[in-house]
mmCIF file of C-alpha atoms in Angstrom:
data_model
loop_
_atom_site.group_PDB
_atom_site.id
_atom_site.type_symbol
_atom_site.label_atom_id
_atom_site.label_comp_id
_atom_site.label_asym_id
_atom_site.label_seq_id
_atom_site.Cartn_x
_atom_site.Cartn_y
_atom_site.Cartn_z
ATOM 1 C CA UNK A 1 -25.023 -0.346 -12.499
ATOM 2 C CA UNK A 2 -24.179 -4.280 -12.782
ATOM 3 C CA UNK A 3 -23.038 -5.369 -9.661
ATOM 4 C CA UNK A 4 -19.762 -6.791 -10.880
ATOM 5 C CA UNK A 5 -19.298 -3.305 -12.112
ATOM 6 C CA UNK A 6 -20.225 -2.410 -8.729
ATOM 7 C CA UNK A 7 -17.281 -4.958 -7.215
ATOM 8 C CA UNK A 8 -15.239 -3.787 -9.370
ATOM 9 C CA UNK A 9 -15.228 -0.149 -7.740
ATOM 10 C CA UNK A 10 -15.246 -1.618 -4.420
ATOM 11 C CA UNK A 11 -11.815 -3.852 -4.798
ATOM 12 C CA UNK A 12 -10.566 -0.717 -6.423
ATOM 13 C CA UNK A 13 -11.656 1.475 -3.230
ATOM 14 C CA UNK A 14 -10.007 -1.401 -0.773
ATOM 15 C CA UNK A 15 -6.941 -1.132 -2.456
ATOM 16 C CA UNK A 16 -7.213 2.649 -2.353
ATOM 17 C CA UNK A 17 -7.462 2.313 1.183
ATOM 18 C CA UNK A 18 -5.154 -0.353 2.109
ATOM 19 C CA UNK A 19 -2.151 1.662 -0.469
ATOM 20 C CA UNK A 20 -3.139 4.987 2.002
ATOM 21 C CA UNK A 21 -3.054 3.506 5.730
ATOM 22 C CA UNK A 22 -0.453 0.531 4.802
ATOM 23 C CA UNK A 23 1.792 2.905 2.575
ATOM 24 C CA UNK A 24 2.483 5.079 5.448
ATOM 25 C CA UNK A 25 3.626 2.220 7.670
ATOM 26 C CA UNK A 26 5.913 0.704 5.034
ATOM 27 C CA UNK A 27 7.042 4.618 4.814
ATOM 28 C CA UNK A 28 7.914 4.495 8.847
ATOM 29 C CA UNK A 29 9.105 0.717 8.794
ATOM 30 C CA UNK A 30 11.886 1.847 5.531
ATOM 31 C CA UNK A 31 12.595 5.062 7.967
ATOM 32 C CA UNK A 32 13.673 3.496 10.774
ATOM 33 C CA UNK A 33 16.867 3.111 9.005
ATOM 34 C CA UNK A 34 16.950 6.178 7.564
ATOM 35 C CA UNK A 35 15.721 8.979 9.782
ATOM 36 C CA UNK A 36 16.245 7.444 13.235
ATOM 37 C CA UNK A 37 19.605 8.072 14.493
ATOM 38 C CA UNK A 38 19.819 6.145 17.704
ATOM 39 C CA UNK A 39 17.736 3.139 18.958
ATOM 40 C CA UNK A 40 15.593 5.469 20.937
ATOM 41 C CA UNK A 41 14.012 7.243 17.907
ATOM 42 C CA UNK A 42 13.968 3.723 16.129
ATOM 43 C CA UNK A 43 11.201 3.376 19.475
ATOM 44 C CA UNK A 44 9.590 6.158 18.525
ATOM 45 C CA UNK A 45 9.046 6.401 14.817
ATOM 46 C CA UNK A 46 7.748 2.375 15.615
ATOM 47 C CA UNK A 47 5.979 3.354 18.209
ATOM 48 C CA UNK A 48 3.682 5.178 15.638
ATOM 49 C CA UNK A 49 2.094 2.899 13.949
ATOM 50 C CA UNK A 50 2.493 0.247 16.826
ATOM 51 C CA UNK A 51 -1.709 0.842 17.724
ATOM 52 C CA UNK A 52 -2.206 0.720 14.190
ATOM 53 C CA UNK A 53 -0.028 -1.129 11.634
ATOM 54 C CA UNK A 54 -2.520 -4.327 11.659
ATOM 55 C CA UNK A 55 -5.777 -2.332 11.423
ATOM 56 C CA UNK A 56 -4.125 -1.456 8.247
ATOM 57 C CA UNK A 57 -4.209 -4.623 7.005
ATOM 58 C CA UNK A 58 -7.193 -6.162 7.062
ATOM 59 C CA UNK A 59 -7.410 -3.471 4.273
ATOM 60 C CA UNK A 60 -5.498 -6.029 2.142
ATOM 61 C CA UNK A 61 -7.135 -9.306 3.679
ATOM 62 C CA UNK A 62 -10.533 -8.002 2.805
ATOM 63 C CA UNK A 63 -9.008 -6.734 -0.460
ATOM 64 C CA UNK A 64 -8.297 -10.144 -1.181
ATOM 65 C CA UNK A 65 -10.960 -12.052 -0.267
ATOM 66 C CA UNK A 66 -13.097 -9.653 -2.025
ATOM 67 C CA UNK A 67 -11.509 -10.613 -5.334
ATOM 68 C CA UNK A 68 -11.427 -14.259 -4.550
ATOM 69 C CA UNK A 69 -15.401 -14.235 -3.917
ATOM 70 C CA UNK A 70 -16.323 -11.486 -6.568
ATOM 71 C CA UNK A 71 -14.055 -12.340 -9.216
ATOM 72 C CA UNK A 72 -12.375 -15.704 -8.895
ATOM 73 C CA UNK A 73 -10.883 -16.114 -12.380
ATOM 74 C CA UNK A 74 -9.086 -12.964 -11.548
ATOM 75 C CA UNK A 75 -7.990 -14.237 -8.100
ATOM 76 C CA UNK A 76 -6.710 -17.530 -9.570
ATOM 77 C CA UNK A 77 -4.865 -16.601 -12.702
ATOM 78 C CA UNK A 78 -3.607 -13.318 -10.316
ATOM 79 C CA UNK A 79 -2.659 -15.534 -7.710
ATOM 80 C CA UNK A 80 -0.825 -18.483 -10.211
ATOM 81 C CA UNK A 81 1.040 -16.227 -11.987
ATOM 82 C CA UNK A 82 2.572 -13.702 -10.113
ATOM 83 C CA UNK A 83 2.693 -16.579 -7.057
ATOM 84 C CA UNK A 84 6.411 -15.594 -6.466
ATOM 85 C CA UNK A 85 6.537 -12.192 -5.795
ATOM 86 C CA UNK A 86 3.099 -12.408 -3.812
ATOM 87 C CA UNK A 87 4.529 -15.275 -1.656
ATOM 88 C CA UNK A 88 7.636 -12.660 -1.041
ATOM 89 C CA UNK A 89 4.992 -9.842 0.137
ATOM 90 C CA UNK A 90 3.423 -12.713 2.016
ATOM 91 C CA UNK A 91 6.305 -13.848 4.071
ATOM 92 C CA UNK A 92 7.283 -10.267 4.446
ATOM 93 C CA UNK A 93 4.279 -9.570 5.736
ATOM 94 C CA UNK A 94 4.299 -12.127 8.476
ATOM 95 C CA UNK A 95 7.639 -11.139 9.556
ATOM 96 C CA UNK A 96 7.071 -8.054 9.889
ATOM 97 C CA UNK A 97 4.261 -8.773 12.520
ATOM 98 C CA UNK A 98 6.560 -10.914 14.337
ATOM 99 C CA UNK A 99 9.448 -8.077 14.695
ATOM 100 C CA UNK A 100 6.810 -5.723 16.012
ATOM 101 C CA UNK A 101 5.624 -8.013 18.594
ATOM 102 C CA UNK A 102 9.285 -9.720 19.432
ATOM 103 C CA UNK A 103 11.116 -6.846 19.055
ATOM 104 C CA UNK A 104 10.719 -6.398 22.687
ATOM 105 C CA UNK A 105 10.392 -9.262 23.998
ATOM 106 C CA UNK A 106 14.322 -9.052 25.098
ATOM 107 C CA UNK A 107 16.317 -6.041 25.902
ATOM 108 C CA UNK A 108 20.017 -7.317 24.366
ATOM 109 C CA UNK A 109 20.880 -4.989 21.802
ATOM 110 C CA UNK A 110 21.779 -7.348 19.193
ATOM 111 C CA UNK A 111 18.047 -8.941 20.024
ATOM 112 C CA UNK A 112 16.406 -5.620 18.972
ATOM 113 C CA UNK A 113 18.950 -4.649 16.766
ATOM 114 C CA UNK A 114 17.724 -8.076 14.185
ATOM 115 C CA UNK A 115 14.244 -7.029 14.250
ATOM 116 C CA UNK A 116 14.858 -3.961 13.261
ATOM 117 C CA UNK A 117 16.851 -4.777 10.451
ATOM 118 C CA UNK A 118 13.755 -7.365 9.692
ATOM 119 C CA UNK A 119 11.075 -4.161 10.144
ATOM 120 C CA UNK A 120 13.130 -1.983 7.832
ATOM 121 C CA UNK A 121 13.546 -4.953 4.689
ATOM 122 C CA UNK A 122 9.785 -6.276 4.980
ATOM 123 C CA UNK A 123 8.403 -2.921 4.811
ATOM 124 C CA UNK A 124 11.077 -2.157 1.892
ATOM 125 C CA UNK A 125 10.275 -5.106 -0.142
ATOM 126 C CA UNK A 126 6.552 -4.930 0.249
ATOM 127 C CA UNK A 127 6.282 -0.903 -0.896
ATOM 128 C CA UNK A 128 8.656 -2.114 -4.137
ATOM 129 C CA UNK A 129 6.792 -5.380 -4.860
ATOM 130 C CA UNK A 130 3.402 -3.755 -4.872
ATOM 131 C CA UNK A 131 3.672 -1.367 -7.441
ATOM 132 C CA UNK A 132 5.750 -4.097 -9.740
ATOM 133 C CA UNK A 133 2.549 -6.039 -9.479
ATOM 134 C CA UNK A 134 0.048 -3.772 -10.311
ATOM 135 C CA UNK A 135 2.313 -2.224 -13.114
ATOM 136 C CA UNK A 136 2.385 -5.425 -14.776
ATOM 137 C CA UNK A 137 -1.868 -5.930 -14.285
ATOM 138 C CA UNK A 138 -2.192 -2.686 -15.605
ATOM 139 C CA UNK A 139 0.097 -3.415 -18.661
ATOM 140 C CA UNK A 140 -0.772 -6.731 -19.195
ATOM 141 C CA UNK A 141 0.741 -10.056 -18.814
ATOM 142 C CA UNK A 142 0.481 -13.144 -21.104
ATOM 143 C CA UNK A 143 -2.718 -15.259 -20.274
ATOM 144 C CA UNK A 144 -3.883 -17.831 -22.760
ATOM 145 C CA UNK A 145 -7.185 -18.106 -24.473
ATOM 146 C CA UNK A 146 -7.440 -21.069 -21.200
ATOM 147 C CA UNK A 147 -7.360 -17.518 -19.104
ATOM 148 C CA UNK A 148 -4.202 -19.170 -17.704
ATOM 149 C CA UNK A 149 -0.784 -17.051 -17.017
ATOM 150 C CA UNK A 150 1.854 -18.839 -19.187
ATOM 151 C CA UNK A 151 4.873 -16.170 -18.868
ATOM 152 C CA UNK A 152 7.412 -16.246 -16.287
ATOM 153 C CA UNK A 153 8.732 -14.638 -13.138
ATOM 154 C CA UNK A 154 11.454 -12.597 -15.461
ATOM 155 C CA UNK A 155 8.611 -11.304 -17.600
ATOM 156 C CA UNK A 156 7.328 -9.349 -14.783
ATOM 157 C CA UNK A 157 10.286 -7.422 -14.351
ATOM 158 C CA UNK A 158 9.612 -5.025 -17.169
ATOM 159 C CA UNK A 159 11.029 -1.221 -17.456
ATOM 160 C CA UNK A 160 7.299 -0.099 -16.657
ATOM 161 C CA UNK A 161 6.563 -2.360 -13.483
ATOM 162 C CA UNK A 162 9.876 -1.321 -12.285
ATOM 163 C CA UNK A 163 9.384 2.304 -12.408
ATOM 164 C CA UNK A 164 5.815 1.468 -11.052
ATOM 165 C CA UNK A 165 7.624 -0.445 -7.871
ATOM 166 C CA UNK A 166 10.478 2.669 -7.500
ATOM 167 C CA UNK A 167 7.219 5.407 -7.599
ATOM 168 C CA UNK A 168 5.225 3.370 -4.590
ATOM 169 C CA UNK A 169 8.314 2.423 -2.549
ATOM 170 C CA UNK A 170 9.408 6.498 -3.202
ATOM 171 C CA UNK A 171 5.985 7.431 -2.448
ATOM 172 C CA UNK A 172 5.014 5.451 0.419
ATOM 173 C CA UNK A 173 8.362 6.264 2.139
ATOM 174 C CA UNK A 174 6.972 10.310 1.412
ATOM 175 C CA UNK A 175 3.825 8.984 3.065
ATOM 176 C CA UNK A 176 5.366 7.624 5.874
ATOM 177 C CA UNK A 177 7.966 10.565 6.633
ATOM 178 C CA UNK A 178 5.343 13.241 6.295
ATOM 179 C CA UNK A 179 2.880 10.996 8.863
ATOM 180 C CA UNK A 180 6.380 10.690 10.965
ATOM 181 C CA UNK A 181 6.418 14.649 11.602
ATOM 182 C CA UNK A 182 2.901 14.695 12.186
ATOM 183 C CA UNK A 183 2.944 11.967 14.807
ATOM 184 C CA UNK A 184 6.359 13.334 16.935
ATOM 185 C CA UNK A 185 7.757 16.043 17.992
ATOM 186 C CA UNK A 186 11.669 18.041 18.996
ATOM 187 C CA UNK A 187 14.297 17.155 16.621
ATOM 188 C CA UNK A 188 12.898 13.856 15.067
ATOM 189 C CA UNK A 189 10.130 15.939 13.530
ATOM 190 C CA UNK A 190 12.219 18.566 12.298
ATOM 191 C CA UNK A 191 14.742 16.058 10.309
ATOM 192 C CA UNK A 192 11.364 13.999 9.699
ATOM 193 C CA UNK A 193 10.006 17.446 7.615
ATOM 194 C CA UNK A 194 13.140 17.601 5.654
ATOM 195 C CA UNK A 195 13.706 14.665 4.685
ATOM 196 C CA UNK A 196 9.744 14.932 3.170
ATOM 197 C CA UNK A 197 10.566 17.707 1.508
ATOM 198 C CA UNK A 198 13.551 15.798 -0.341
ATOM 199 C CA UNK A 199 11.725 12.512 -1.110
ATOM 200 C CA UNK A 200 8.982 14.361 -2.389
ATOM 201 C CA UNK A 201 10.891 16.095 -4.729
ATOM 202 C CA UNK A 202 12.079 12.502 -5.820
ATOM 203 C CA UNK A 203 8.771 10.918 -5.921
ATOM 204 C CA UNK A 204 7.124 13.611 -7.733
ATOM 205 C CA UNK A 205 9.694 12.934 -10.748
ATOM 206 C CA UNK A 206 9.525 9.260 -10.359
ATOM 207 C CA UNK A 207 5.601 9.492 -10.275
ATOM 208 C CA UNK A 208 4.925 11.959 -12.949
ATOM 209 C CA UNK A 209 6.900 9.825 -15.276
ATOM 210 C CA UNK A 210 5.027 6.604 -14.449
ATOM 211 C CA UNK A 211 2.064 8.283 -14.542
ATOM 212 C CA UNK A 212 2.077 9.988 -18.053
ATOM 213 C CA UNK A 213 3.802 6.596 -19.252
ATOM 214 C CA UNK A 214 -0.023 5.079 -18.098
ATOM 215 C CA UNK A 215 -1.924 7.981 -19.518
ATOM 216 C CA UNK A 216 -0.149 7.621 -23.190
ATOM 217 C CA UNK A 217 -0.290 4.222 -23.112
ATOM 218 C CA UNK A 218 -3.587 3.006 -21.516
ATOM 219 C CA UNK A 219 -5.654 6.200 -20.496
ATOM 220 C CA UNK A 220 -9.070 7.909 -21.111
ATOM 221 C CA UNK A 221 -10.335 11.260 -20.647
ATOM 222 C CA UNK A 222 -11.320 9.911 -16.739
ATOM 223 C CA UNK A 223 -7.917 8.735 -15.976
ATOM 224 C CA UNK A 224 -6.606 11.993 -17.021
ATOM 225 C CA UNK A 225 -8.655 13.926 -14.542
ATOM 226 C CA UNK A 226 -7.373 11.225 -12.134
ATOM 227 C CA UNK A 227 -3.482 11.980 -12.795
ATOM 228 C CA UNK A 228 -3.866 15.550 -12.356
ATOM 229 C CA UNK A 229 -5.142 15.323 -9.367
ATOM 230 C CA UNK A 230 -2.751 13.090 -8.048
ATOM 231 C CA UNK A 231 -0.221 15.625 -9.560
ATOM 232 C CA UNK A 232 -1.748 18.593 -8.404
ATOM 233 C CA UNK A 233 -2.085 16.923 -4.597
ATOM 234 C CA UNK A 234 1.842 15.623 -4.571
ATOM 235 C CA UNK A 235 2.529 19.291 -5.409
ATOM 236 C CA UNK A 236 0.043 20.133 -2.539
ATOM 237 C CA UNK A 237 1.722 18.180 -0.412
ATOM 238 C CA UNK A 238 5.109 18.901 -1.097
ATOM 239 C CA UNK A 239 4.548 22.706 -0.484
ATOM 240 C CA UNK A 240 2.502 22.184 2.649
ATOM 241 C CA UNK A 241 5.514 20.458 4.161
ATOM 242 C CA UNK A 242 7.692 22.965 3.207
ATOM 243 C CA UNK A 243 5.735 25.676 5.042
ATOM 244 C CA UNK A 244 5.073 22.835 8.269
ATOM 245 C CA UNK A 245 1.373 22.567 7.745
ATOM 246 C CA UNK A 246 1.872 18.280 8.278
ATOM 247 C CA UNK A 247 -1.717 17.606 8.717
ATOM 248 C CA UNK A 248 -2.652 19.306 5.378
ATOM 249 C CA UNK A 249 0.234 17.351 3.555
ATOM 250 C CA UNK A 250 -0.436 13.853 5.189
ATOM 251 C CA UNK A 251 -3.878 14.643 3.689
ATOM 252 C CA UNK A 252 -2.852 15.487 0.131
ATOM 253 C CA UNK A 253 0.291 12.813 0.124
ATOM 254 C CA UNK A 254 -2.904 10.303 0.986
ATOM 255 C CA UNK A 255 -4.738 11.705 -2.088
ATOM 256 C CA UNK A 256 -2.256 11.322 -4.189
ATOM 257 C CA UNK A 257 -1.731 7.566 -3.247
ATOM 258 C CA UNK A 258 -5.924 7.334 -3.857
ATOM 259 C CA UNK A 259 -6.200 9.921 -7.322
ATOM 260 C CA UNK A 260 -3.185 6.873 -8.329
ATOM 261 C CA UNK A 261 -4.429 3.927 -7.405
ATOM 262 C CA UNK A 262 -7.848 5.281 -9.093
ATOM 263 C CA UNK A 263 -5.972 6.045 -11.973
ATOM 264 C CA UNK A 264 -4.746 2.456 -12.361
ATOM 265 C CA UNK A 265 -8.315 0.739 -12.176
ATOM 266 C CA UNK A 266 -9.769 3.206 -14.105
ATOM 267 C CA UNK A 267 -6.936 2.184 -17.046
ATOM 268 C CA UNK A 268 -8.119 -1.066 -16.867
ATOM 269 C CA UNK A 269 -11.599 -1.380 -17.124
ATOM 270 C CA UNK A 270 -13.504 -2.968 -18.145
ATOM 271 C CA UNK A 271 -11.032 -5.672 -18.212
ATOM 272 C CA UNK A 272 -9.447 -6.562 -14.670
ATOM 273 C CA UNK A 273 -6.526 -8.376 -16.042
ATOM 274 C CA UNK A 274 -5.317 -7.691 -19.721
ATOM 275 C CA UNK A 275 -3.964 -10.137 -21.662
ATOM 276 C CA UNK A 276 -0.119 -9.139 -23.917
ATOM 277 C CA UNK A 277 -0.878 -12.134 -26.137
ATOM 278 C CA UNK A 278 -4.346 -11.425 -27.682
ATOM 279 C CA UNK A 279 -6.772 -9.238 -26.476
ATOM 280 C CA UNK A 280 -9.729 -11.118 -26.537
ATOM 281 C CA UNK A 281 -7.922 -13.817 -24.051
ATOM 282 C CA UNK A 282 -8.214 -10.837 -21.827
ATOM 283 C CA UNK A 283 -10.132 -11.251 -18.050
ATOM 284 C CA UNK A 284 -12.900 -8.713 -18.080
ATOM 285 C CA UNK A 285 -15.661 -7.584 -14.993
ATOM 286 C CA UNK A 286 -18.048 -9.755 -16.884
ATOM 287 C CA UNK A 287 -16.238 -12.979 -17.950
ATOM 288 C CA UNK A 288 -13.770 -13.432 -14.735
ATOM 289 C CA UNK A 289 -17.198 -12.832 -11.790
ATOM 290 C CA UNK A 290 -19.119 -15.040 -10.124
ATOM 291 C CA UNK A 291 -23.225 -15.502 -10.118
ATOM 292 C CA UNK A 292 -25.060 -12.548 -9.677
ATOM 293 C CA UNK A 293 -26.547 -14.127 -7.156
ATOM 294 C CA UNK A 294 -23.108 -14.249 -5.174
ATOM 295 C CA UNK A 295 -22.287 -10.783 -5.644
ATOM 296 C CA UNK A 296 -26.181 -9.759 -3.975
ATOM 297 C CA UNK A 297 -25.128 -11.856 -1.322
ATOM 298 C CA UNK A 298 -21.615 -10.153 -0.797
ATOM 299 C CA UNK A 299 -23.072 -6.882 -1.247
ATOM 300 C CA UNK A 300 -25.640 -6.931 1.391
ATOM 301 C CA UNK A 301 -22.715 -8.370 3.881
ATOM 302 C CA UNK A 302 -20.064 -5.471 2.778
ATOM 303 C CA UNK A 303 -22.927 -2.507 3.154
ATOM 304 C CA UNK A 304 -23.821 -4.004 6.937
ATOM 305 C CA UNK A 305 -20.030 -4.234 7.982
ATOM 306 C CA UNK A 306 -18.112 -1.984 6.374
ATOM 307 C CA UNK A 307 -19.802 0.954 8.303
ATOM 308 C CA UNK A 308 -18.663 -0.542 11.737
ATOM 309 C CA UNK A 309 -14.954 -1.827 10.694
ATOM 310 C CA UNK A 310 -14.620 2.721 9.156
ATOM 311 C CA UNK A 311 -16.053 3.452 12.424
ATOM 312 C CA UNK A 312 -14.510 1.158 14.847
ATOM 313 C CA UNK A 313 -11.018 1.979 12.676
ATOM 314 C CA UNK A 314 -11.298 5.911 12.919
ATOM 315 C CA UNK A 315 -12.057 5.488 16.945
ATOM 316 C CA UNK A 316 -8.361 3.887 17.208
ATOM 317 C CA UNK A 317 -6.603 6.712 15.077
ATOM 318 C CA UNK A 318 -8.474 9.035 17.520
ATOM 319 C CA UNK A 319 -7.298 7.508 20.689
ATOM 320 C CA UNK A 320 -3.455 7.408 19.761
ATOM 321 C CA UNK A 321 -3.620 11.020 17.809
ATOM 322 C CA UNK A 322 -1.332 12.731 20.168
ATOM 323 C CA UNK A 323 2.180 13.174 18.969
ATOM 324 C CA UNK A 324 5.243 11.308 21.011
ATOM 325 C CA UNK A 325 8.927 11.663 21.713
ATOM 326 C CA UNK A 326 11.824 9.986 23.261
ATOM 327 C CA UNK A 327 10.806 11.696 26.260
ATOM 328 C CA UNK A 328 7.558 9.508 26.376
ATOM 329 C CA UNK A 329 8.943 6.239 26.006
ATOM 330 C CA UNK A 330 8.957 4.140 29.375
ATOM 331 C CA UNK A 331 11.632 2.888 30.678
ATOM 332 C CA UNK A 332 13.808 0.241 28.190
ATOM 333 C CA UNK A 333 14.059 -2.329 30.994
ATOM 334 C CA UNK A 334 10.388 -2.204 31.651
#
């Protein structure tokens, strides 16, 4: 296999990852609003994915600087033409660090109170934004024969980028409440399980839609194995719920976020960002990559550390596995 080929599969299996351990901490962040009825189960539901919400994102850093090294035509007319929305995720993103951190900095109410209004709307956003943008890379967006995005901020907000931004905020809010009644326990968990059960009823319409709309549109016979088993795992997940068994739906909930995001990249090779104007202005694995001698540099680097960053990543969801409740929260003054 060509290595840009070979890139091309790894970006693809970064976003996969970042989409599964990000979209359950958006999930949490939009259900602190939601499923939290006092401030002390606002502590909790935070509290679990306090050891790990940034681990999560290097996910996207490295997702990122992946496709700026391996593919920088596709990082620069990416980058320039949906600069708006990805400067929203970006400031969204650094505000949401700074309410986990500063949210306790002070105990006045009305202190706390703001950053949790700022934790709920930059997870929000983010989980919406996300799927607009890849809905409109898998579509395709008008580049010149310069490889140069020429349309404007309205024309990403398409019917089909929408519904792709309502399936991954829907979905990742899913994600998050089923991780939420793995990771607590008394009466959190048990509202935390129904509510799952009634956004994944939601979801699974709002995804099943989206993803046939794909299939018809842009898919193969390989991206049609992937949407069934992204279908067949929602289902999966949605049942499991039902029944309690949270481990086994966090598990298929996270497949269906990966059989997805598979689906997407799968749609769109071998080009990496279609053009709407002309097809042949189209950026492709091949004319948007850099030298191969770059991408035998970058692939000896990512097969020496990617090992450590899985290992060093799974040895932190290990240590704070247990489950928490209000009853293990220390003291607010402390």
């Amino acid at each position: 296999m060509e290595l840009h080929n070979v890139w091309f599969v790894l970006i693809a299996v970064l976003w996969i990852g970042y989409f599964f351990l990000e979209g359950f901490d958006f999930g949490v962040g939009v259900l602190t609003k939601v499923l939290a009825r006092d401030r002390a189960e606002k502590r909790v539901l935070i509290n679990t994915i306090g050891p790990v919400w940034d681990g999560n994102e290097v996910w996207l850093l490295t997702a990122g600087g992946a496709t700026f090294a391996a593919f920088p035509e596709w990082y620069a007319t990416l980058f320039s033409g949906f600069y708006l929305p990805l400067l929203i995720i970006l400031v969204c993103l650094i505000v949401r660090g700074v309410a986990f951190e500063y949210r306790v900095k002070r105990a006045e109410e009305s202190w706390q109170r703001n950053w949790e209004q700022a934790i709920f709307w930059t997870s929000l956003i983010p989980a919406l934004l996300w799927g607009v943008a890849f809905g409109n890379i898998v579509r395709g967006v008008k580049i010149d024969a310069q490889k140069e995005y020429v349309g404007t901020f309205w024309d990403l907000l398409n019917p089909y980028a929408i519904l792709g931004g309502l399936v991954t905020l829907t979905l990742f809010t899913f994600h998050g409440a089923v991780f939420a009644a793995l990771k607590t326990v008394g009466d959190i968990r048990a509202r935390a399980r129904s509510l799952a059960l009634r956004l994944g009823l939601i979801t699974a319409a709002l995804a099943l839609g989206f993803l046939i709309w794909t299939q018809a549109d842009k898919g193969d016979g390989w991206s049609l194995v992937a949407m069934l088993v992204a279908v067949v795992a929602l289902v999966g997940a949605i049942g499991a719920i039902k029944v309690g068994r949270e481990g086994w739906s966090f598990a298929l909930s996270g497949i269906t976020i990966a059989a997805a995001v598979a689906m997407l990249f799968l749609t769109l090779f071998p080009n990496v960002m279609p053009s709407s104007l002309d097809p042949a202005w189209s950026l492709t694995v091949t004319n948007a990559s850099s030298s191969p001698y770059t991408l035998k540099i970058m692939t000896w680097c990512a097969a020496i550390a990617t090992p450590l960053v899985l290992l060093y990543q799974s040895w932190t969801y290990w240590v704070f596995r247990k489950r928490i409740g209000t009853q293990h929260l220390a003291d607010a003054a402390h």
